[in-house]
Tab-separated table of C-alpha atoms in Angstrom:
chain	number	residue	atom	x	y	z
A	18	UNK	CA	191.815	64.522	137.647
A	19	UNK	CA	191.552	65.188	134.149
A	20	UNK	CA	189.003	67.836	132.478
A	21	UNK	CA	188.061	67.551	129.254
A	22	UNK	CA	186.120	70.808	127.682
A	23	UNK	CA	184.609	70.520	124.094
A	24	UNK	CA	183.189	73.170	121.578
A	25	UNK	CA	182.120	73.964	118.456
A	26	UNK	CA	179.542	72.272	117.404
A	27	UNK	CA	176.195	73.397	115.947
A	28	UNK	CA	173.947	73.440	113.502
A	29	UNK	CA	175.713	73.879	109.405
A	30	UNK	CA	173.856	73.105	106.229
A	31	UNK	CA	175.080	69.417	103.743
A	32	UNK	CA	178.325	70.157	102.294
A	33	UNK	CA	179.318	72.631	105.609
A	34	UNK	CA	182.129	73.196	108.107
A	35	UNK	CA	182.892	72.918	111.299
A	36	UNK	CA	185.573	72.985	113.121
A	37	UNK	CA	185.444	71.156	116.823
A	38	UNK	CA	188.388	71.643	119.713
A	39	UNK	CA	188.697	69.612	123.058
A	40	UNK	CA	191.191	71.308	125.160
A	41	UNK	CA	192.335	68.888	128.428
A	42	UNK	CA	193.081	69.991	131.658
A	43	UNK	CA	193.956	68.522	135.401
A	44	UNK	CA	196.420	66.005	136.496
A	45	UNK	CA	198.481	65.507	132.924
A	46	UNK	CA	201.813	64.740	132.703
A	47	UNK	CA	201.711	63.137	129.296
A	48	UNK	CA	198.911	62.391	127.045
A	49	UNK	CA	199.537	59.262	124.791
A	50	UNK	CA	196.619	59.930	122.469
A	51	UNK	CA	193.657	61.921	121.635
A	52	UNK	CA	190.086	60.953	119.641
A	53	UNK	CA	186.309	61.998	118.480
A	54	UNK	CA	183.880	59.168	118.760
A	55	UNK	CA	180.404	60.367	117.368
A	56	UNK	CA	176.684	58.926	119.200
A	57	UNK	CA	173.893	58.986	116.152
A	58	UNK	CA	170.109	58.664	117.851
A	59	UNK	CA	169.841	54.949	117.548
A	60	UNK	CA	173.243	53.798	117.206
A	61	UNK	CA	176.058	52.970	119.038
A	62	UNK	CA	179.224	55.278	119.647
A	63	UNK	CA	181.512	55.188	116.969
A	64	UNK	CA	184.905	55.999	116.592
A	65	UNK	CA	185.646	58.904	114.393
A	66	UNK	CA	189.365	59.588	114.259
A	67	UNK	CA	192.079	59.196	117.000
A	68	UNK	CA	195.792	60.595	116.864
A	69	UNK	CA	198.494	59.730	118.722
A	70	UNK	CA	202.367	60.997	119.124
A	71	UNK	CA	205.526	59.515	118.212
A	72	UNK	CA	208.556	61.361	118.237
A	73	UNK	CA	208.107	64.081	115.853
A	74	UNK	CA	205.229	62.530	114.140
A	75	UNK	CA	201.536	62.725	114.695
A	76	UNK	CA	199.982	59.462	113.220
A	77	UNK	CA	195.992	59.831	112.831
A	78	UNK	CA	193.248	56.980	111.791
A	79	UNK	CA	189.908	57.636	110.766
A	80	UNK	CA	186.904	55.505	110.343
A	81	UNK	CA	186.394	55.094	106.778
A	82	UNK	CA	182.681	56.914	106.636
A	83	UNK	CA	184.755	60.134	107.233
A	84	UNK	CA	187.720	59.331	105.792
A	85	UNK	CA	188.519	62.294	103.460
A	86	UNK	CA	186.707	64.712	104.688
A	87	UNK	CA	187.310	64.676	108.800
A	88	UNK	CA	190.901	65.958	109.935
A	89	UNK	CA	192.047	65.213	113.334
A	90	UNK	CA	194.961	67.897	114.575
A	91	UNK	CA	196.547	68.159	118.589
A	92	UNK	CA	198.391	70.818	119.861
A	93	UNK	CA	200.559	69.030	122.193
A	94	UNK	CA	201.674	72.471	123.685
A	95	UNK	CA	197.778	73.381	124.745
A	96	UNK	CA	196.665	69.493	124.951
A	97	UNK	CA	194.079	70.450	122.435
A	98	UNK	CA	192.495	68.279	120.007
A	99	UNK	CA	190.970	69.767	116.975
A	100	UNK	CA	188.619	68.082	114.338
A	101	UNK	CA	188.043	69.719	111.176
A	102	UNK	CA	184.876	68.163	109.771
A	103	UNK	CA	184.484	69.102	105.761
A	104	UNK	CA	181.630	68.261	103.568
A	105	UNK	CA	179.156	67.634	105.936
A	106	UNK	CA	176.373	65.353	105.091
A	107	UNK	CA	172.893	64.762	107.484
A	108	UNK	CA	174.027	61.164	108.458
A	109	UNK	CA	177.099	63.203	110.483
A	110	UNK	CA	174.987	64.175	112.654
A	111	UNK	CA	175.588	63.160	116.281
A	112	UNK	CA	177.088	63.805	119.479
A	113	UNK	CA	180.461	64.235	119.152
A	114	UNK	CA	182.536	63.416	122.420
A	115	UNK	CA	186.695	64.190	123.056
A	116	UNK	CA	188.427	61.480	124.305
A	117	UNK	CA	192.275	61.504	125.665
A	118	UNK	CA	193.974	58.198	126.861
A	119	UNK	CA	196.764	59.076	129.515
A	120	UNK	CA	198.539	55.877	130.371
A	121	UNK	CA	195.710	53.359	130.488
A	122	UNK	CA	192.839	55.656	131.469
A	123	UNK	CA	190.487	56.945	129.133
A	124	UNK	CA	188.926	60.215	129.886
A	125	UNK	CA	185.606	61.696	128.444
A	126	UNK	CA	184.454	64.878	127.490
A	127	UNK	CA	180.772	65.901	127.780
A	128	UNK	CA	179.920	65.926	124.028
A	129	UNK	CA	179.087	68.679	121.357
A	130	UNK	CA	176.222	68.604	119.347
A	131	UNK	CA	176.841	68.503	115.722
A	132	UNK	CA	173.775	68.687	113.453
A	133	UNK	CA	173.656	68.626	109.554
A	134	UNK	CA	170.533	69.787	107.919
A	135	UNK	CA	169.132	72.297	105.236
């Protein structure tokens, strides 16, 4: 099976850092692509930014409320995601959860608490 183990969230200040990781584990033998999706209290999971491989090339999307400030990154060697979350504001706040697609399987990581407040 296929382990997914999140960090790095906490508690930062509007107009903060943080930088969250989700390394995989388990039965991989190629990962085709590799998200954040984000659960506010009261609203439905959204998706944050997802990257995915092509030959040389790492093509990303993000959703356009964190467009410019959220930066997804993979480390294909450690099948690590990273998501470098800039300018911070309190409507980011959420759990964040990992998410890595390997073939036609999604797989979930247990979520990270990010909270933005002064």
């Amino acid at each position: 099976q296929v382990q997914l183990v999140e960090s790095g969230g906490g508690l930062v200040q509007p107009g903060g850092s943080l930088r969250l990781s989700c390394a995989a584990s388990g039965s991989i033998f190629g990962i085709d692509a590799m998200g954040w999706y984000r659960q506010a209290p009261g609203k439905q999971r959204e998706l944050v930014a997802h990257i995915t491989r092509g030959g040389t090339t790492n093509y990303a999307n993000y959703a356009d409320s964190v467009k410019g400030r959220f930066t997804i990154s993979r480390d294909n060697a450690k099948n690590t995601a990273y998501l470098q979350i800039n300018s911070l504001k309190p409507e980011d706040t959420a759990v964040y959860f990992c998410v890595v697609r390997v073939g036609v399987r999604d797989y979930w990581g247990q979520g990270t608490q990010v909270t933005v407040s002064s």
